[in-house]
Amino acid sequence: MIDQESRLGNVARILLAAIRCVNGAGALFAPRLLLRGLGADPAANPAALYAFRMFGVRTLIIGIQLLLGPGEVRRQALRIAPIIHASDVGAAVLAGLPARSTRTAAVISLANTVLALIAQSRSDA
């Protein structure tokens, strides 16, 4: 039987996977929309479109691994998730976005870091 902590870990893992899949798909397939949402002009920042698509692929793959991956694939995704999300917090702060956009991106990444830590420590993966 799954105990309370395992349930919490699985909920955190599934929530993190859903966030990753939505954000990854958005960055991969609609990077202009996301850039505008962060207060950046896609026409003035064509390199950002490329970066967002790279971020999108990475994010989508790890989200799928967290959601559907078999045992060891899921465990590996859980092991690396806190490092990835913590580095995303730093990237958000250093990206040179407007202050409001920096806060938004950093808070999302920080929330993902917390979910990753909860999922890693309490999931029955």
PDB file of C-alpha atoms in Angstrom:
ATOM      1  CA  MET A   1       0.000   0.000   0.000  1.00  0.00           C
ATOM      2  CA  ILE A   2       1.238   3.482  -0.839  1.00  0.00           C
ATOM      3  CA  ASP A   3       1.771   5.627   2.249  1.00  0.00           C
ATOM      4  CA  GLN A   4       0.996   9.352   2.612  1.00  0.00           C
ATOM      5  CA  GLU A   5       4.550  10.511   1.761  1.00  0.00           C
ATOM      6  CA  SER A   6       4.647   8.382  -1.385  1.00  0.00           C
ATOM      7  CA  ARG A   7       1.300   9.847  -2.456  1.00  0.00           C
ATOM      8  CA  LEU A   8       2.615  13.364  -1.872  1.00  0.00           C
ATOM      9  CA  GLY A   9       5.743  12.544  -3.881  1.00  0.00           C
ATOM     10  CA  ASN A  10       3.677  11.145  -6.741  1.00  0.00           C
ATOM     11  CA  VAL A  11       1.370  14.164  -6.752  1.00  0.00           C
ATOM     12  CA  ALA A  12       4.424  16.466  -6.834  1.00  0.00           C
ATOM     13  CA  ARG A  13       5.972  14.395  -9.660  1.00  0.00           C
ATOM     14  CA  ILE A  14       2.790  14.452 -11.732  1.00  0.00           C
ATOM     15  CA  LEU A  15       2.276  18.182 -11.163  1.00  0.00           C
ATOM     16  CA  LEU A  16       5.901  18.880 -12.100  1.00  0.00           C
ATOM     17  CA  ALA A  17       5.538  16.706 -15.209  1.00  0.00           C
ATOM     18  CA  ALA A  18       2.380  18.565 -16.251  1.00  0.00           C
ATOM     19  CA  ILE A  19       4.042  21.957 -15.780  1.00  0.00           C
ATOM     20  CA  ARG A  20       7.057  20.763 -17.754  1.00  0.00           C
ATOM     21  CA  CYS A  21       4.923  19.385 -20.594  1.00  0.00           C
ATOM     22  CA  VAL A  22       2.839  22.560 -20.902  1.00  0.00           C
ATOM     23  CA  ASN A  23       5.826  24.924 -20.682  1.00  0.00           C
ATOM     24  CA  GLY A  24       7.952  22.716 -22.929  1.00  0.00           C
ATOM     25  CA  ALA A  25       5.300  22.447 -25.617  1.00  0.00           C
ATOM     26  CA  GLY A  26       4.725  26.202 -25.430  1.00  0.00           C
ATOM     27  CA  ALA A  27       8.435  26.987 -25.738  1.00  0.00           C
ATOM     28  CA  LEU A  28       8.860  24.521 -28.585  1.00  0.00           C
ATOM     29  CA  PHE A  29       5.750  25.317 -30.621  1.00  0.00           C
ATOM     30  CA  ALA A  30       4.871  28.900 -29.606  1.00  0.00           C
ATOM     31  CA  PRO A  31       8.111  30.612 -28.551  1.00  0.00           C
ATOM     32  CA  ARG A  32       6.969  34.018 -29.861  1.00  0.00           C
ATOM     33  CA  LEU A  33       3.931  33.922 -27.606  1.00  0.00           C
ATOM     34  CA  LEU A  34       6.011  33.043 -24.547  1.00  0.00           C
ATOM     35  CA  LEU A  35       8.613  35.703 -25.336  1.00  0.00           C
ATOM     36  CA  ARG A  36       5.926  38.359 -25.628  1.00  0.00           C
ATOM     37  CA  GLY A  37       4.489  37.133 -22.320  1.00  0.00           C
ATOM     38  CA  LEU A  38       7.889  37.754 -20.740  1.00  0.00           C
ATOM     39  CA  GLY A  39       8.014  41.273 -22.156  1.00  0.00           C
ATOM     40  CA  ALA A  40      10.535  40.554 -24.904  1.00  0.00           C
ATOM     41  CA  ASP A  41      10.115  41.404 -28.589  1.00  0.00           C
ATOM     42  CA  PRO A  42      10.613  38.217 -30.652  1.00  0.00           C
ATOM     43  CA  ALA A  43      11.474  40.237 -33.779  1.00  0.00           C
ATOM     44  CA  ALA A  44      14.248  42.043 -31.909  1.00  0.00           C
ATOM     45  CA  ASN A  45      15.492  38.804 -30.294  1.00  0.00           C
ATOM     46  CA  PRO A  46      15.615  36.086 -32.974  1.00  0.00           C
ATOM     47  CA  ALA A  47      18.243  34.140 -30.994  1.00  0.00           C
ATOM     48  CA  ALA A  48      15.763  33.918 -28.130  1.00  0.00           C
ATOM     49  CA  LEU A  49      13.416  31.917 -30.377  1.00  0.00           C
ATOM     50  CA  TYR A  50      16.164  29.352 -30.876  1.00  0.00           C
ATOM     51  CA  ALA A  51      16.945  29.274 -27.145  1.00  0.00           C
ATOM     52  CA  PHE A  52      13.269  28.863 -26.253  1.00  0.00           C
ATOM     53  CA  ARG A  53      12.916  25.953 -28.668  1.00  0.00           C
ATOM     54  CA  MET A  54      15.982  24.245 -27.146  1.00  0.00           C
ATOM     55  CA  PHE A  55      14.527  24.847 -23.685  1.00  0.00           C
ATOM     56  CA  GLY A  56      11.201  23.487 -24.932  1.00  0.00           C
ATOM     57  CA  VAL A  57      12.637  20.225 -26.226  1.00  0.00           C
ATOM     58  CA  ARG A  58      14.559  19.608 -22.996  1.00  0.00           C
ATOM     59  CA  THR A  59      11.585  20.518 -20.843  1.00  0.00           C
ATOM     60  CA  LEU A  60       9.088  18.424 -22.788  1.00  0.00           C
ATOM     61  CA  ILE A  61      11.294  15.319 -22.808  1.00  0.00           C
ATOM     62  CA  ILE A  62      11.924  15.455 -19.072  1.00  0.00           C
ATOM     63  CA  GLY A  63       8.212  16.056 -18.429  1.00  0.00           C
ATOM     64  CA  ILE A  64       7.337  12.977 -20.435  1.00  0.00           C
ATOM     65  CA  GLN A  65       9.996  10.966 -18.591  1.00  0.00           C
ATOM     66  CA  LEU A  66       8.561  12.067 -15.238  1.00  0.00           C
ATOM     67  CA  LEU A  67       5.054  11.156 -16.328  1.00  0.00           C
ATOM     68  CA  LEU A  68       5.435   8.042 -18.466  1.00  0.00           C
ATOM     69  CA  GLY A  69       8.997   6.806 -18.092  1.00  0.00           C
ATOM     70  CA  PRO A  70       9.659   3.288 -16.849  1.00  0.00           C
ATOM     71  CA  GLY A  71      11.236   2.841 -13.405  1.00  0.00           C
ATOM     72  CA  GLU A  72      14.904   3.751 -13.966  1.00  0.00           C
ATOM     73  CA  VAL A  73      14.137   6.483 -16.531  1.00  0.00           C
ATOM     74  CA  ARG A  74      11.712   8.087 -14.075  1.00  0.00           C
ATOM     75  CA  ARG A  75      14.171   7.768 -11.181  1.00  0.00           C
ATOM     76  CA  GLN A  76      16.923   9.411 -13.255  1.00  0.00           C
ATOM     77  CA  ALA A  77      14.558  12.250 -14.250  1.00  0.00           C
ATOM     78  CA  LEU A  78      13.706  12.718 -10.552  1.00  0.00           C
ATOM     79  CA  ARG A  79      17.403  12.757  -9.588  1.00  0.00           C
ATOM     80  CA  ILE A  80      18.326  15.503 -12.059  1.00  0.00           C
ATOM     81  CA  ALA A  81      15.162  17.611 -11.750  1.00  0.00           C
ATOM     82  CA  PRO A  82      16.247  19.712  -8.721  1.00  0.00           C
ATOM     83  CA  ILE A  83      19.547  20.620 -10.410  1.00  0.00           C
ATOM     84  CA  ILE A  84      17.811  21.590 -13.642  1.00  0.00           C
ATOM     85  CA  HIS A  85      15.175  23.724 -11.930  1.00  0.00           C
ATOM     86  CA  ALA A  86      17.644  25.415  -9.601  1.00  0.00           C
ATOM     87  CA  SER A  87      19.772  26.338 -12.623  1.00  0.00           C
ATOM     88  CA  ASP A  88      16.617  27.658 -14.310  1.00  0.00           C
ATOM     89  CA  VAL A  89      16.137  30.026 -11.356  1.00  0.00           C
ATOM     90  CA  GLY A  90      19.634  31.382 -11.939  1.00  0.00           C
ATOM     91  CA  ALA A  91      19.080  31.648 -15.686  1.00  0.00           C
ATOM     92  CA  ALA A  92      15.852  33.584 -15.110  1.00  0.00           C
ATOM     93  CA  VAL A  93      17.629  36.050 -12.837  1.00  0.00           C
ATOM     94  CA  LEU A  94      20.540  36.511 -15.269  1.00  0.00           C
ATOM     95  CA  ALA A  95      18.480  36.658 -18.483  1.00  0.00           C
ATOM     96  CA  GLY A  96      18.188  40.440 -18.556  1.00  0.00           C
ATOM     97  CA  LEU A  97      14.404  40.424 -18.754  1.00  0.00           C
ATOM     98  CA  PRO A  98      12.263  43.234 -17.351  1.00  0.00           C
ATOM     99  CA  ALA A  99      11.916  43.001 -13.547  1.00  0.00           C
ATOM    100  CA  ARG A 100       8.330  41.690 -13.613  1.00  0.00           C
ATOM    101  CA  SER A 101       9.242  39.004 -16.150  1.00  0.00           C
ATOM    102  CA  THR A 102      12.323  38.025 -14.150  1.00  0.00           C
ATOM    103  CA  ARG A 103      10.207  37.586 -11.032  1.00  0.00           C
ATOM    104  CA  THR A 104       7.629  35.515 -12.891  1.00  0.00           C
ATOM    105  CA  ALA A 105      10.198  33.206 -14.480  1.00  0.00           C
ATOM    106  CA  ALA A 106      12.175  32.875 -11.239  1.00  0.00           C
ATOM    107  CA  VAL A 107       9.073  32.097  -9.146  1.00  0.00           C
ATOM    108  CA  ILE A 108       7.920  29.436 -11.625  1.00  0.00           C
ATOM    109  CA  SER A 109      11.379  27.847 -11.629  1.00  0.00           C
ATOM    110  CA  LEU A 110      11.599  28.043  -7.844  1.00  0.00           C
ATOM    111  CA  ALA A 111       8.196  26.361  -7.498  1.00  0.00           C
ATOM    112  CA  ASN A 112       9.400  23.651  -9.892  1.00  0.00           C
ATOM    113  CA  THR A 113      12.531  23.218  -7.769  1.00  0.00           C
ATOM    114  CA  VAL A 114      10.414  22.704  -4.650  1.00  0.00           C
ATOM    115  CA  LEU A 115       8.143  20.227  -6.465  1.00  0.00           C
ATOM    116  CA  ALA A 116      11.213  18.372  -7.743  1.00  0.00           C
ATOM    117  CA  LEU A 117      12.656  18.102  -4.236  1.00  0.00           C
ATOM    118  CA  ILE A 118       9.348  16.857  -2.822  1.00  0.00           C
ATOM    119  CA  ALA A 119       8.931  14.373  -5.663  1.00  0.00           C
ATOM    120  CA  GLN A 120      12.508  13.161  -5.341  1.00  0.00           C
ATOM    121  CA  SER A 121      12.408  12.613  -1.610  1.00  0.00           C
ATOM    122  CA  ARG A 122       8.927  11.137  -1.316  1.00  0.00           C
ATOM    123  CA  SER A 123       8.054   9.428  -4.579  1.00  0.00           C
ATOM    124  CA  ASP A 124       7.853   5.671  -4.914  1.00  0.00           C
ATOM    125  CA  ALA A 125       8.907   6.095  -8.595  1.00  0.00           C
TER     126      ALA A 125
END
